[in-house]
Amino acid sequence: MDIRGNSRSRRKVGLALGSGSARGWAHIGVLRCLAEEKIHVDVIAGTSMGALVGASASLGKIDDLESFARHLDWRQIVSFLDVTFPVSGLIEGNKVSQFVRQHVRGRQVIEELPVPFSAVAADLLTGLEVILDRGDLIEAIRASASIPGIFTPVRRNASLLVDGGLVNPVPVSVARQMGAEYVIAVDLNHDLVGRTAEGSGARKEGGPAANDGEEEQPLKSVLKMVDELRSRVGLLDSRSFARVRNWTAREPAPNIFEVIMGSVNIMQARIASTRLAVDKPDMLIRPRLGHIPFMAFQRSGEAIAEGYRAARERMESREVRP
């Protein structure tokens, strides 16, 4: 699949791919729909998972990323979690960076990407938005997706960079700054606020079903992750893991990932709503993904299908096209 721009585009088209953790796989479905519609993209701005998918789109490697996403299971997900002593984050993120580096091998400098690309991060020290449009691509993606409290921040010069969703969850304004005359934005978090607890099994009427017909069980998933981490990580003793298991087994106490991500999701949904009212895209695509837990990366097929469905629905109802 190739959505890279060409000189025949009537208007300069920009993509603004929003944050959303595991829900970010939905961007792949959106990109597939755009490719089918022969909509060529000239610039890409991405936040958090939108940065990872956006970089892959710029490189023309969406097929490779989709293949990887569709084959993910819990063991592979845990293998990317390099647990660290929780000073500024629970996960170091080096293994995630190694994966991205292997995935984008060849061109790893942002200025060399075939399609102009920018990742969005937030400076934890100043609260300012940071647009990463030059330098190391892997560092930019890692910074843009550093969820506070879960991943350790990325130091860059005098800045301490964390997830860009804190300041610009759907970077329409960045795509405009890159010269886009027509912006297609993808908001993944609009239906998160007001739902029941994440992963509870509640879904909007008509929402997509899970790939394998099996509902996500958050507590079982956490216990599975704990067992995997215990078998791989020698940093924490067995008593520590026993405490985690006992804690997560209590009903209905949420685990630390759910607490942090629930807070971040609420904040990002509110910020996105406010910013989109000011920085209005020309086309806004909003997949219904609130039923997919933030760490459910193995449910990629479901997210991709919903991204495609939402994009197709928007294409068919939109009169003004790029």
Short mmCIF file of C-alpha atoms in Angstrom, two decimals:
data_model
loop_
_atom_site.label_atom_id
_atom_site.label_comp_id
_atom_site.label_asym_id
_atom_site.label_seq_id
_atom_site.Cartn_x
_atom_site.Cartn_y
_atom_site.Cartn_z
CA MET A 1 0.00 0.00 0.00
CA ASP A 2 1.36 3.41 -0.97
CA ILE A 3 -0.27 6.74 -0.09
CA ARG A 4 2.78 8.89 -0.79
CA GLY A 5 2.16 12.17 -2.55
CA ASN A 6 2.78 13.20 -6.11
CA SER A 7 2.79 16.46 -8.04
CA ARG A 8 -0.62 15.78 -9.58
CA SER A 9 -2.50 16.33 -6.31
CA ARG A 10 -4.96 19.18 -6.77
CA ARG A 11 -4.31 20.40 -3.25
CA LYS A 12 -1.56 19.64 -0.79
CA VAL A 13 -3.04 16.96 1.45
CA GLY A 14 -1.99 16.50 5.06
CA LEU A 15 -2.70 13.70 7.52
CA ALA A 16 -3.07 14.36 11.25
CA LEU A 17 -2.90 11.00 13.03
CA GLY A 18 -3.98 11.15 16.67
CA SER A 19 -2.85 9.41 19.83
CA GLY A 20 -4.56 6.31 21.15
CA SER A 21 -2.14 3.55 22.27
CA ALA A 22 -3.41 0.16 20.98
CA ARG A 23 -6.29 1.94 19.30
CA GLY A 24 -3.67 3.52 17.05
CA TRP A 25 -3.73 0.43 14.83
CA ALA A 26 -6.97 1.94 13.47
CA HIS A 27 -4.82 4.41 11.53
CA ILE A 28 -3.74 1.51 9.30
CA GLY A 29 -7.36 0.92 8.29
CA VAL A 30 -7.79 4.61 7.54
CA LEU A 31 -4.68 4.61 5.37
CA ARG A 32 -5.94 1.58 3.45
CA CYS A 33 -9.16 3.40 2.65
CA LEU A 34 -7.24 6.49 1.48
CA ALA A 35 -5.07 4.31 -0.76
CA GLU A 36 -8.15 2.70 -2.31
CA GLU A 37 -9.58 6.16 -2.95
CA LYS A 38 -6.28 7.17 -4.57
CA ILE A 39 -5.91 10.08 -2.18
CA HIS A 40 -2.21 10.93 -2.21
CA VAL A 41 -0.76 12.34 0.99
CA ASP A 42 1.86 15.10 0.88
CA VAL A 43 2.64 15.67 4.58
CA ILE A 44 2.05 13.67 7.78
CA ALA A 45 1.86 14.78 11.39
CA GLY A 46 1.48 12.19 14.13
CA THR A 47 1.10 12.06 17.89
CA SER A 48 2.04 9.01 19.98
CA MET A 49 0.90 5.87 18.10
CA GLY A 50 -0.04 8.22 15.29
CA ALA A 51 3.66 9.07 15.05
CA LEU A 52 4.64 5.41 14.67
CA VAL A 53 2.02 4.71 12.01
CA GLY A 54 2.68 8.04 10.32
CA ALA A 55 6.41 7.36 10.03
CA SER A 56 5.65 3.94 8.54
CA ALA A 57 3.30 5.56 6.02
CA SER A 58 5.96 8.08 5.07
CA LEU A 59 8.39 5.24 4.43
CA GLY A 60 5.83 3.23 2.44
CA LYS A 61 5.99 0.41 5.02
CA ILE A 62 2.40 0.21 6.19
CA ASP A 63 2.08 -3.33 4.83
CA ASP A 64 5.02 -4.44 6.98
CA LEU A 65 3.60 -2.72 10.06
CA GLU A 66 0.18 -4.25 9.52
CA SER A 67 1.67 -7.72 9.17
CA PHE A 68 3.55 -7.23 12.43
CA ALA A 69 0.46 -5.88 14.24
CA ARG A 70 -1.79 -8.74 13.12
CA HIS A 71 0.61 -11.36 14.48
CA LEU A 72 1.10 -9.80 17.93
CA ASP A 73 0.28 -11.88 21.00
CA TRP A 74 0.72 -11.27 24.71
CA ARG A 75 4.19 -12.84 24.88
CA GLN A 76 5.46 -10.53 22.16
CA ILE A 77 3.86 -7.51 23.80
CA VAL A 78 5.52 -8.30 27.12
CA SER A 79 8.86 -8.81 25.38
CA PHE A 80 8.85 -5.08 24.57
CA LEU A 81 8.35 -4.08 28.20
CA ASP A 82 11.79 -3.50 29.71
CA VAL A 83 10.76 -2.88 33.29
CA THR A 84 12.86 -0.34 35.16
CA PHE A 85 13.00 0.81 38.76
CA PRO A 86 10.09 3.31 38.79
CA VAL A 87 11.87 6.63 39.12
CA SER A 88 10.25 8.48 36.21
CA GLY A 89 8.44 5.61 34.47
CA LEU A 90 7.67 1.90 34.78
CA ILE A 91 9.10 0.98 31.37
CA GLU A 92 12.41 2.14 29.95
CA GLY A 93 11.32 1.95 26.30
CA ASN A 94 14.67 0.83 24.85
CA LYS A 95 13.20 -2.37 23.42
CA VAL A 96 10.42 -0.44 21.75
CA SER A 97 13.05 1.83 20.22
CA GLN A 98 15.01 -1.22 19.00
CA PHE A 99 11.91 -2.59 17.31
CA VAL A 100 11.17 0.72 15.58
CA ARG A 101 14.79 0.99 14.46
CA GLN A 102 14.61 -2.46 12.84
CA HIS A 103 11.25 -1.64 11.26
CA VAL A 104 12.41 1.60 9.65
CA ARG A 105 15.93 0.42 8.81
CA GLY A 106 17.56 2.44 6.09
CA ARG A 107 16.18 5.94 6.58
CA GLN A 108 16.32 6.99 10.21
CA VAL A 109 16.66 10.75 9.84
CA ILE A 110 13.38 12.65 9.60
CA GLU A 111 14.61 15.00 6.87
CA GLU A 112 15.30 12.00 4.61
CA LEU A 113 11.80 10.52 4.71
CA PRO A 114 10.04 10.31 1.33
CA VAL A 115 7.00 12.20 2.67
CA PRO A 116 7.57 15.16 5.03
CA PHE A 117 6.83 14.00 8.58
CA SER A 118 6.55 15.55 12.03
CA ALA A 119 6.01 13.93 15.42
CA VAL A 120 4.48 15.84 18.31
CA ALA A 121 5.77 15.66 21.89
CA ALA A 122 5.30 17.69 25.07
CA ASP A 123 8.09 19.24 27.12
CA LEU A 124 7.50 18.10 30.69
CA LEU A 125 9.57 20.99 32.04
CA THR A 126 7.78 23.84 30.26
CA GLY A 127 4.43 22.34 29.24
CA LEU A 128 5.04 23.45 25.66
CA GLU A 129 4.30 21.55 22.46
CA VAL A 130 7.45 20.34 20.69
CA ILE A 131 7.35 19.57 16.96
CA LEU A 132 9.97 17.00 16.01
CA ASP A 133 10.64 17.47 12.30
CA ARG A 134 14.41 17.02 12.20
CA GLY A 135 16.96 14.59 13.53
CA ASP A 136 16.66 11.00 14.73
CA LEU A 137 13.35 9.42 13.69
CA ILE A 138 13.36 6.71 16.36
CA GLU A 139 13.98 9.22 19.14
CA ALA A 140 11.12 11.35 17.84
CA ILE A 141 8.67 8.43 17.81
CA ARG A 142 9.83 7.27 21.24
CA ALA A 143 9.39 10.78 22.68
CA SER A 144 5.97 11.29 21.08
CA ALA A 145 4.70 8.03 22.61
CA SER A 146 6.21 8.32 26.11
CA ILE A 147 3.06 8.07 28.21
CA PRO A 148 3.82 9.82 31.52
CA GLY A 149 4.25 7.41 34.40
CA ILE A 150 4.48 4.37 32.13
CA PHE A 151 7.42 5.15 29.81
CA THR A 152 10.43 7.12 30.95
CA PRO A 153 10.71 10.57 29.32
CA VAL A 154 13.19 11.28 26.52
CA ARG A 155 15.88 13.86 27.15
CA ARG A 156 16.60 16.07 24.16
CA ASN A 157 18.87 19.06 24.65
CA ALA A 158 17.32 21.01 27.53
CA SER A 159 13.91 19.36 27.16
CA LEU A 160 12.31 16.37 28.84
CA LEU A 161 9.87 14.99 26.27
CA VAL A 162 6.72 12.96 26.92
CA ASP A 163 3.60 11.91 25.01
CA GLY A 164 2.41 14.61 22.63
CA GLY A 165 -1.19 13.79 23.46
CA LEU A 166 -0.83 15.99 26.52
CA VAL A 167 -0.73 19.09 24.31
CA ASN A 168 -1.94 18.16 20.81
CA PRO A 169 -3.70 14.76 20.59
CA VAL A 170 -4.80 15.28 16.96
CA PRO A 171 -2.12 17.49 15.32
CA VAL A 172 -4.18 19.32 12.72
CA SER A 173 -2.30 22.56 13.41
CA VAL A 174 1.04 20.85 12.75
CA ALA A 175 -0.15 19.51 9.39
CA ARG A 176 -1.23 23.04 8.48
CA GLN A 177 2.18 24.41 9.49
CA MET A 178 3.74 21.83 7.18
CA GLY A 179 1.87 23.38 4.28
CA ALA A 180 -1.23 21.20 4.04
CA GLU A 181 -4.15 22.85 2.26
CA TYR A 182 -6.55 20.00 2.99
CA VAL A 183 -6.19 18.13 6.30
CA ILE A 184 -7.61 14.70 7.03
CA ALA A 185 -7.59 14.14 10.80
CA VAL A 186 -8.11 10.90 12.74
CA ASP A 187 -9.38 11.22 16.32
CA LEU A 188 -9.21 7.96 18.26
CA ASN A 189 -10.29 9.15 21.72
CA HIS A 190 -13.59 10.92 21.21
CA ASP A 191 -15.78 8.12 22.63
CA LEU A 192 -13.70 7.33 25.72
CA VAL A 193 -15.11 9.86 28.18
CA GLY A 194 -18.39 8.88 29.79
CA ARG A 195 -17.96 5.16 29.24
CA THR A 196 -17.86 2.54 31.93
CA ALA A 197 -14.48 1.31 33.14
CA GLU A 198 -12.13 0.61 30.28
CA GLY A 199 -12.28 -2.95 29.04
CA SER A 200 -15.51 -3.68 30.92
CA GLY A 201 -16.99 -5.18 27.78
CA ALA A 202 -19.39 -2.28 27.25
CA ARG A 203 -19.59 -1.10 23.67
CA LYS A 204 -21.59 1.35 21.63
CA GLU A 205 -24.57 -0.07 19.78
CA GLY A 206 -23.37 -1.36 16.44
CA GLY A 207 -19.74 -1.33 17.57
CA PRO A 208 -17.35 -3.93 16.13
CA ALA A 209 -16.89 -7.32 17.71
CA ALA A 210 -13.57 -8.75 18.80
CA ASN A 211 -11.49 -10.61 16.23
CA ASP A 212 -11.90 -14.01 17.78
CA GLY A 213 -15.29 -13.43 19.40
CA GLU A 214 -13.74 -13.40 22.84
CA GLU A 215 -14.25 -10.38 25.11
CA GLU A 216 -11.18 -8.82 26.69
CA GLN A 217 -10.81 -9.70 30.38
CA PRO A 218 -8.69 -6.92 31.90
CA LEU A 219 -7.80 -8.67 35.18
CA LYS A 220 -6.86 -11.90 33.43
CA SER A 221 -4.75 -9.95 30.94
CA VAL A 222 -2.90 -8.16 33.73
CA LEU A 223 -2.23 -11.42 35.58
CA LYS A 224 -0.95 -12.95 32.35
CA MET A 225 1.38 -10.00 31.89
CA VAL A 226 2.61 -10.29 35.49
CA ASP A 227 3.40 -13.99 35.00
CA GLU A 228 5.31 -13.26 31.80
CA LEU A 229 7.28 -10.43 33.40
CA ARG A 230 8.10 -12.61 36.38
CA SER A 231 9.58 -15.28 34.12
CA ARG A 232 11.71 -12.76 32.24
CA VAL A 233 12.72 -10.05 34.71
CA GLY A 234 15.04 -10.63 37.64
CA LEU A 235 14.92 -7.05 38.85
CA LEU A 236 11.90 -7.56 41.11
CA ASP A 237 11.66 -10.33 43.70
CA SER A 238 8.85 -12.86 43.91
CA ARG A 239 7.26 -11.08 46.86
CA SER A 240 6.83 -7.96 44.72
CA PHE A 241 5.05 -9.94 42.02
CA ALA A 242 2.92 -11.67 44.65
CA ARG A 243 1.77 -8.27 45.87
CA VAL A 244 0.92 -7.21 42.33
CA ARG A 245 -1.05 -10.42 41.76
CA ASN A 246 -2.97 -10.04 45.02
CA TRP A 247 -3.66 -6.38 44.26
CA THR A 248 -4.93 -6.96 40.73
CA ALA A 249 -7.10 -9.87 41.89
CA ARG A 250 -9.13 -7.58 44.15
CA GLU A 251 -12.49 -6.54 42.74
CA PRO A 252 -13.00 -3.95 41.38
CA ALA A 253 -9.65 -2.19 41.95
CA PRO A 254 -8.05 -1.03 38.66
CA ASN A 255 -4.39 -1.74 38.00
CA ILE A 256 -1.80 0.99 37.71
CA PHE A 257 -1.85 0.95 33.88
CA GLU A 258 -5.61 1.49 33.87
CA VAL A 259 -5.34 4.33 36.39
CA ILE A 260 -2.63 6.17 34.46
CA MET A 261 -4.14 5.59 31.04
CA GLY A 262 -7.67 6.34 32.21
CA SER A 263 -6.44 9.71 33.43
CA VAL A 264 -4.46 10.39 30.25
CA ASN A 265 -7.38 9.32 28.04
CA ILE A 266 -9.81 11.71 29.77
CA MET A 267 -7.34 14.57 29.46
CA GLN A 268 -6.54 13.85 25.81
CA ALA A 269 -10.20 13.51 24.86
CA ARG A 270 -10.96 16.88 26.44
CA ILE A 271 -7.95 18.58 24.88
CA ALA A 272 -8.71 17.08 21.46
CA SER A 273 -12.30 18.28 21.62
CA THR A 274 -11.19 21.82 22.43
CA ARG A 275 -8.41 21.96 19.85
CA LEU A 276 -10.49 20.44 17.05
CA ALA A 277 -13.09 23.14 17.61
CA VAL A 278 -10.38 25.71 16.84
CA ASP A 279 -8.05 23.81 14.48
CA LYS A 280 -10.77 22.37 12.29
CA PRO A 281 -9.70 19.72 9.77
CA ASP A 282 -11.30 19.47 6.35
CA MET A 283 -12.22 15.86 7.02
CA LEU A 284 -12.51 14.33 10.51
CA ILE A 285 -12.54 10.55 10.89
CA ARG A 286 -13.60 9.17 14.27
CA PRO A 287 -13.46 5.38 14.65
CA ARG A 288 -15.47 3.90 17.53
CA LEU A 289 -12.76 2.34 19.68
CA GLY A 290 -13.73 3.03 23.29
CA HIS A 291 -14.25 -0.69 24.00
CA ILE A 292 -10.61 -1.57 23.19
CA PRO A 293 -8.30 -1.35 26.26
CA PHE A 294 -5.18 0.75 25.80
CA MET A 295 -2.79 -2.23 26.13
CA ALA A 296 -4.79 -4.57 23.87
CA PHE A 297 -2.26 -4.39 21.03
CA GLN A 298 -3.19 -7.97 20.06
CA ARG A 299 -6.63 -6.71 18.98
CA SER A 300 -5.11 -5.02 15.95
CA GLY A 301 -7.44 -6.67 13.45
CA GLU A 302 -10.46 -5.22 15.19
CA ALA A 303 -8.95 -1.73 15.39
CA ILE A 304 -7.81 -1.79 11.75
CA ALA A 305 -11.26 -2.90 10.59
CA GLU A 306 -12.95 -0.13 12.56
CA GLY A 307 -10.51 2.46 11.21
CA TYR A 308 -11.31 1.35 7.67
CA ARG A 309 -15.07 1.35 8.36
CA ALA A 310 -15.00 4.86 9.80
CA ALA A 311 -12.90 6.20 6.92
CA ARG A 312 -15.10 4.53 4.31
CA GLU A 313 -18.23 5.95 5.93
CA ARG A 314 -16.69 9.42 5.96
CA MET A 315 -15.60 9.17 2.33
CA GLU A 316 -19.06 8.19 1.18
CA SER A 317 -20.75 11.03 3.08
CA ARG A 318 -18.26 13.78 2.25
CA GLU A 319 -18.95 16.06 -0.70
CA VAL A 320 -15.70 18.05 -0.58
CA ARG A 321 -12.72 15.84 -1.39
CA PRO A 322 -9.03 16.67 -1.71
#
